[in-house]
Short mmCIF file of C-alpha atoms in Angstrom, two decimals:
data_model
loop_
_atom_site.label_atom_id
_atom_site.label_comp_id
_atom_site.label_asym_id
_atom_site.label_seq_id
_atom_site.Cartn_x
_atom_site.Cartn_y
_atom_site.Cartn_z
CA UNK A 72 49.71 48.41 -39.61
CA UNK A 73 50.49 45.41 -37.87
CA UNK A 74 47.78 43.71 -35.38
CA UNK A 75 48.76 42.01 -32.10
CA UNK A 76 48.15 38.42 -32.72
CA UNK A 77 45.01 37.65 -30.70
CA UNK A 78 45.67 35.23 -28.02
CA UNK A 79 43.02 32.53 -28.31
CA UNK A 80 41.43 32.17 -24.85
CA UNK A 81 40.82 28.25 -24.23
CA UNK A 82 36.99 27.29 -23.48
CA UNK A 83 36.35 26.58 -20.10
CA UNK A 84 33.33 24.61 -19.35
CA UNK A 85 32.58 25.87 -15.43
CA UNK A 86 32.10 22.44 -13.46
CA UNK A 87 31.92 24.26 -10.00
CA UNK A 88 28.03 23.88 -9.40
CA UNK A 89 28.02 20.28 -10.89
CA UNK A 90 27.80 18.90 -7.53
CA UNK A 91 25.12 20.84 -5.93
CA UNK A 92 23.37 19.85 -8.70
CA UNK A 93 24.08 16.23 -8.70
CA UNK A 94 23.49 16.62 -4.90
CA UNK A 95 20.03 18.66 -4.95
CA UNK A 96 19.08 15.87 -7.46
CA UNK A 97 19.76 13.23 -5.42
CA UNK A 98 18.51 14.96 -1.74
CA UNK A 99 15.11 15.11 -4.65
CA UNK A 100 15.18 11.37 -5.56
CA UNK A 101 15.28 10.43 -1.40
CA UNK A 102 12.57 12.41 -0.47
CA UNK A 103 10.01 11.18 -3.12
CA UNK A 104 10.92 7.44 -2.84
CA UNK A 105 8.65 5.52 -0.22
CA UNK A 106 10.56 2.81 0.84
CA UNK A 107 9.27 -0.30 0.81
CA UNK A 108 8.16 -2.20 4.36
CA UNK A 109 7.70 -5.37 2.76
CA UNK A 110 10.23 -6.04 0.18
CA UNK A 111 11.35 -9.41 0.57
CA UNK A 112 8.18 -10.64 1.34
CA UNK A 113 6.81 -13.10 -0.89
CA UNK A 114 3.29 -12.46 -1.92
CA UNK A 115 0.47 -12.29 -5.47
CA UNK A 116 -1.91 -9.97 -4.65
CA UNK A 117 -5.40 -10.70 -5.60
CA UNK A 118 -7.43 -9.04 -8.74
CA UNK A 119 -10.61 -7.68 -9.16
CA UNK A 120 -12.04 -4.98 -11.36
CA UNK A 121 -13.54 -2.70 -8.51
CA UNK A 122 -10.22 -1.35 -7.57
CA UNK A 123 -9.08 2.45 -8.21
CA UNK A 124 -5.50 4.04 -6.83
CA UNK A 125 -5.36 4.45 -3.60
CA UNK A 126 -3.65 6.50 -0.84
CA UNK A 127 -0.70 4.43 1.11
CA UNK A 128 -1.40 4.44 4.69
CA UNK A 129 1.23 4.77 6.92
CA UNK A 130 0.09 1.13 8.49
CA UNK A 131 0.86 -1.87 6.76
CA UNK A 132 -0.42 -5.48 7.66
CA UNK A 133 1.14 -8.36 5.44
CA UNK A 134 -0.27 -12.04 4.78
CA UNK A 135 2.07 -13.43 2.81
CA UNK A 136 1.96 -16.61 0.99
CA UNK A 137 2.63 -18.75 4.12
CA UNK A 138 0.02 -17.79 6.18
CA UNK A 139 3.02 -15.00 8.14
CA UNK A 140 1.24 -11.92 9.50
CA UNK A 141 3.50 -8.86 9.20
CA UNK A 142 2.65 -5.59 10.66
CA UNK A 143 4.90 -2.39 9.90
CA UNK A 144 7.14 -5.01 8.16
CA UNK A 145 7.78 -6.54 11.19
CA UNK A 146 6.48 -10.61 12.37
CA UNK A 147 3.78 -10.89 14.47
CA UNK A 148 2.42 -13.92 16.43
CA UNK A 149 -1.20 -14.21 15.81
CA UNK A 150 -3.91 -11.81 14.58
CA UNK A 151 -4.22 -11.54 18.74
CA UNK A 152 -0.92 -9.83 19.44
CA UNK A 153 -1.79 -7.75 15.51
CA UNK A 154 -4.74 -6.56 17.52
CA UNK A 155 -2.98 -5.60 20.57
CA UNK A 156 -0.56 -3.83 18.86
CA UNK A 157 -2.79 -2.13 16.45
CA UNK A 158 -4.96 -0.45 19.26
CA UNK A 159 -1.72 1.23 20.43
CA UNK A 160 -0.61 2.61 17.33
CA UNK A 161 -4.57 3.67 16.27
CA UNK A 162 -4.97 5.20 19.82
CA UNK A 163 -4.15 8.60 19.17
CA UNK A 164 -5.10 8.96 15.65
CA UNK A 165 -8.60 10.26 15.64
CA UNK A 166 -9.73 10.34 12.32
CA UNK A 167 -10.65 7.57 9.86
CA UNK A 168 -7.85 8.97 7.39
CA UNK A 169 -5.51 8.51 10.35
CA UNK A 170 -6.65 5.11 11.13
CA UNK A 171 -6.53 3.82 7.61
CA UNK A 172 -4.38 0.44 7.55
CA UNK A 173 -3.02 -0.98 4.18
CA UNK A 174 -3.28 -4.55 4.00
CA UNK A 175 -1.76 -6.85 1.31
CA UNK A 176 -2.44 -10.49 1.56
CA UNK A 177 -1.34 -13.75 -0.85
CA UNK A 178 -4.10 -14.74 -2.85
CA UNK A 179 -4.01 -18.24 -1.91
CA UNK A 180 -4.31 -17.62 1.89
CA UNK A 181 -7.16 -19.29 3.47
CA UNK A 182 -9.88 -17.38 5.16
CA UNK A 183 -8.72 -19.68 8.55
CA UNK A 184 -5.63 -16.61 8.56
CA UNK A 185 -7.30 -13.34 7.06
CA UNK A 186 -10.42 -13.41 8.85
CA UNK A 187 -9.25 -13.11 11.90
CA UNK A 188 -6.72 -10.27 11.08
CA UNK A 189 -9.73 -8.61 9.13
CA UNK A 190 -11.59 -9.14 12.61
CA UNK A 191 -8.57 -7.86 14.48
CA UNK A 192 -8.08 -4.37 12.63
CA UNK A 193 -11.86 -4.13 12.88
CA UNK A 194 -11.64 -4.09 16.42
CA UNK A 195 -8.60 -2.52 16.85
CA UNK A 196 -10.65 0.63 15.20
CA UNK A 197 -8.85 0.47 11.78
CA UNK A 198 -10.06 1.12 8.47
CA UNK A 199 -9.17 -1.63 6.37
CA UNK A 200 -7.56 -0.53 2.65
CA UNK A 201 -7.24 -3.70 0.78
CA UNK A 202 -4.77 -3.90 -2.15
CA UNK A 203 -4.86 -5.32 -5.22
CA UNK A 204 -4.63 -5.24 -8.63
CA UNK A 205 -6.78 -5.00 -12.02
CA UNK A 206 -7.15 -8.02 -13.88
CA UNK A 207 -4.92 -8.94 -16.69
CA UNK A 208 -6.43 -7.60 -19.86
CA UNK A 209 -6.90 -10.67 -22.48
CA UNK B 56 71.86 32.20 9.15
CA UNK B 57 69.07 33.15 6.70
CA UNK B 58 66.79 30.59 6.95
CA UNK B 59 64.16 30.07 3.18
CA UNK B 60 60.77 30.95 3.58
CA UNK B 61 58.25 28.42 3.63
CA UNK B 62 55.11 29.38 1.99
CA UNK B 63 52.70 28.18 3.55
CA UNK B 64 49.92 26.19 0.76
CA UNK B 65 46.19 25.98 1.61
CA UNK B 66 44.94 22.91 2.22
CA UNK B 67 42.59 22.22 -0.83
CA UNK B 68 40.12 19.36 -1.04
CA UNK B 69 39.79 18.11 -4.36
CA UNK B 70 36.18 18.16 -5.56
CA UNK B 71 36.70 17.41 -9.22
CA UNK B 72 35.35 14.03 -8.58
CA UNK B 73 32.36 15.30 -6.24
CA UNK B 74 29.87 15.64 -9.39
CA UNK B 75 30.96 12.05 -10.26
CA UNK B 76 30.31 10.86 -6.98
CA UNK B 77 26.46 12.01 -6.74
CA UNK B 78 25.85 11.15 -10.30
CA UNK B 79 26.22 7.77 -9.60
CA UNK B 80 24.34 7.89 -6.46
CA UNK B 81 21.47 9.17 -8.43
CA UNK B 82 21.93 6.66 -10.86
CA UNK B 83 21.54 4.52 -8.44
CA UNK B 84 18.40 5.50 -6.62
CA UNK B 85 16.85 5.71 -10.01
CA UNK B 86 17.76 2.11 -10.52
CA UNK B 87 16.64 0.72 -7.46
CA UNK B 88 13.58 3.07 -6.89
CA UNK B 89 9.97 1.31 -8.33
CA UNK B 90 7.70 3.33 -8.97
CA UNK B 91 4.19 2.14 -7.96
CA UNK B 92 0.43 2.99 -7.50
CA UNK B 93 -1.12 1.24 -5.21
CA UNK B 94 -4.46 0.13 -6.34
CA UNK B 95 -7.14 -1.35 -3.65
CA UNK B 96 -10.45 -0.21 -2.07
CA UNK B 97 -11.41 1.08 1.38
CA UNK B 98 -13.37 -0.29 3.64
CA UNK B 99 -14.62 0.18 6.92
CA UNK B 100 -16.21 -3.14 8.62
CA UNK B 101 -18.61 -1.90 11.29
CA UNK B 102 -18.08 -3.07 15.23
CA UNK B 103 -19.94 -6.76 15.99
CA UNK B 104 -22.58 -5.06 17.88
CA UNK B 105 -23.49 -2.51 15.16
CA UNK B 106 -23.81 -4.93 12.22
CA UNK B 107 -26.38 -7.63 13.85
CA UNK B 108 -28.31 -4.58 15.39
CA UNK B 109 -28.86 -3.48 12.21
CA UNK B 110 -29.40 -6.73 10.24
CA UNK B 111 -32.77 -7.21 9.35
CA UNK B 112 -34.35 -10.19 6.93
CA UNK B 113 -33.99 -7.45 4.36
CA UNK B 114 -30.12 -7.12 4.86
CA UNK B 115 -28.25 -8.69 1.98
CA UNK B 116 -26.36 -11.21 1.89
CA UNK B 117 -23.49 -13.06 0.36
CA UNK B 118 -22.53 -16.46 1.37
CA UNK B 119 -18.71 -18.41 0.27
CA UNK B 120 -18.41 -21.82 0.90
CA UNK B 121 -15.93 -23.74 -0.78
CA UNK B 122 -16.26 -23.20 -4.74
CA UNK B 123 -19.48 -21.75 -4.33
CA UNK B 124 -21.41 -18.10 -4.04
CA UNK B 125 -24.40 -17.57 -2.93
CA UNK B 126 -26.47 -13.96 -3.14
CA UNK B 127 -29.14 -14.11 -0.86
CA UNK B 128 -29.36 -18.25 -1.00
CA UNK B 129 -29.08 -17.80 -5.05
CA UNK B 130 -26.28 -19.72 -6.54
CA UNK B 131 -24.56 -16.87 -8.58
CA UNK B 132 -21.44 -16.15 -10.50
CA UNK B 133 -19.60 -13.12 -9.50
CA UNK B 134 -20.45 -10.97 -12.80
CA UNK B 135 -24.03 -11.68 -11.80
CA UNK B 136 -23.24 -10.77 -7.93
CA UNK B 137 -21.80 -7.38 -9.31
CA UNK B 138 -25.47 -6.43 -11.12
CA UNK B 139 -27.23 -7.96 -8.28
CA UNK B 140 -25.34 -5.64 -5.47
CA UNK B 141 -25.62 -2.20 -8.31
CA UNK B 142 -29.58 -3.30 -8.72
CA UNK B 143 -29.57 -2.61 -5.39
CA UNK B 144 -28.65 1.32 -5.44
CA UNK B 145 -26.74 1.00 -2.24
CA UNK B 146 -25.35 4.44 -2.54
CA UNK B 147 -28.10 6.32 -2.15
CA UNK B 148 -29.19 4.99 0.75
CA UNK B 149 -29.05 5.31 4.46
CA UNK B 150 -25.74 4.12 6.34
CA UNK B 151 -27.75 1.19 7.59
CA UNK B 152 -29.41 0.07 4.75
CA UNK B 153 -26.30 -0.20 2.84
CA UNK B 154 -24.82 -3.26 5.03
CA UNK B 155 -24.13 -6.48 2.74
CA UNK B 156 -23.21 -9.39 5.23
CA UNK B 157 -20.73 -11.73 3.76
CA UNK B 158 -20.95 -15.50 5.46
CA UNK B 159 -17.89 -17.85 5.00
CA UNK B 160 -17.67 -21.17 5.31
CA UNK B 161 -15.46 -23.79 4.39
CA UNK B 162 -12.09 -23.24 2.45
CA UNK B 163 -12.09 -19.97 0.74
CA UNK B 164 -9.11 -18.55 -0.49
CA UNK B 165 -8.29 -14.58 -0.23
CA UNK B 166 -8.64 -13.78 -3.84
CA UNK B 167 -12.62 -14.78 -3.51
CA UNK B 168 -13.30 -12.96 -0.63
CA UNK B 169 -11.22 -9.99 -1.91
CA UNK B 170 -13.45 -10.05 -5.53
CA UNK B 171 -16.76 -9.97 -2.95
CA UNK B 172 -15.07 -7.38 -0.74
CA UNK B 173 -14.42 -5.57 -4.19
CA UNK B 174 -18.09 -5.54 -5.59
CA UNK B 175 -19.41 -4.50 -2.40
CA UNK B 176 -17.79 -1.75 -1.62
CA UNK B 177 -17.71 -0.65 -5.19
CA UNK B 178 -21.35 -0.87 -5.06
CA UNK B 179 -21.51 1.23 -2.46
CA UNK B 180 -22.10 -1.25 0.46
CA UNK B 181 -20.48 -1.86 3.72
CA UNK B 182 -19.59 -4.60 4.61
CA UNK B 183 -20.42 -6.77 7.82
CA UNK B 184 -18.64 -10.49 8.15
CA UNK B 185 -20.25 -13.41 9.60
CA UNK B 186 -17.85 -16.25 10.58
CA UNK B 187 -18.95 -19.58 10.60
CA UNK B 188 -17.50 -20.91 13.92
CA UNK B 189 -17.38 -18.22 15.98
CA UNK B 190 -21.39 -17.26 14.85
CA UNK B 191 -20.65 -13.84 15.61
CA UNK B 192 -20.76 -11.13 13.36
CA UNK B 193 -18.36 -8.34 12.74
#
């Protein structure tokens, strides 16, 4: 008895759903990167052993290694005008989790520039979060 | 006249090269993405008024001036500062006894007052500034 030759069926890899999956991937990666206010800003944050992980605010205040105050990535004139600005933004946020404001300052920066911003998101009714990093280890 | 039928085609968008496409776009966010934890400390510096009412000659306090730290008028290092402020068991006690006022003076550079700022608050103190010019306190 003779058999039909069998007719070998090429493999097909299906590709269709590649793309949603590349997609959903990628729709994943945006929505878990926090982009940065202050890249570009030119800064070495201080060290000390007391620090522990924080929450990021959603306010930012930036000293960087000139002496520039930056707040929401943005320049500002003086700690003055930081404070000004700062009460609008904390006005409707009731709650010291709400009110938290990150701020990052060059290590070198002389107390003549933080103090006053310290004083001015004091005022302003912020709580201050102060960043830094863990010493080396030797 | 007969005129030939013309069949109409579909339109058809390619997609073969739609996987490609969002591959490299994730490739690219996972290039360019850093992935951080912030590390820092909170702290909340009471309002002017509220610090010197409740400073007494008990309240702590730290004094920078230049190269120097003082605890309490004591010429310290800031390992010793760190037992000092944890001697103190400012954790357990009452939101006004916990106030460490920091005094500045001179040129002192961030990553001093941030290592100060750091054993306070990770001693459980608050922390109430005294500037030297302005002889106010915050």
């Amino acid at each position: 008895m003779r058999m039909p030759p069998r007719r070998r069926r090429p493999i097909l890899v299906p590709t269709a759903s590649m793309g949603d999956i590349a997609f959903l991937l990628t729709i994943f990666f945006i929505l878990t990167s926090n982009f940065a206010r202050e890249s570009g800003l030119r800064l070495t944050p201080p060290r000390a052993p007391e620090v522990s992980p924080v929450k990021e605010p959603h306010l930012s205040v930036v000293i960087d290694e000139n002496g520039q105050i930056y707040l929401q990535g943005g320049r500002v004139a003086n700690s003055d005008a930081l404070e000004s600005a700062l009460t609008v933004l904390l006005r409707t946020r009731p709650t010291p989790d709400a009110r938290q404001v990150m701020l990052k300052c060059d290590r070198s920066v002389d107390r003549s520039v933080f103090e006053p911003v310290l004083g001015a998101i004091a005022r302003a009714g912020g709580v201050i979060v102060a960043v830094g990093d863990r010493p080396r280890a030797e | 006249m007969t005129f030939a039928r013309h069949e109409r085609k579909e339109p058809h968008v390619p997609t073969d090269s739609l996987s490609d496409v969002a591959f490299l776009l994730i490739i690219f966010f996972i290039l360019t993405t850093s992935i951080r934890q912030l590390t820092g400390f909170v702290t909340e510096l009471p309002a002017a008024e509220k610090a010197t009412a409740q400073q007494t000659e008990k309240t702590p306090t730290v004094q920078l001036r230049d190269a120097e730290l003082r605890f309490n008028d004591q010429v310290v290092d800031t390992a010793t500062l760190r037992a000092r402020l944890f001697s103190l068991n400012l954790a357990g006690r009452r939101e006004e006894e916990r106030i460490v006022v920091v005094e500045t003076s001179g040129k002192v550079d961030y990553q001093r007052y941030f290592e100060t700022l750091a054993a306070i608050s990770g001693a459980g103190g608050i922390v109430g500034l005294l500037t030297e010019e302005e002889g106010s306190s915050r």
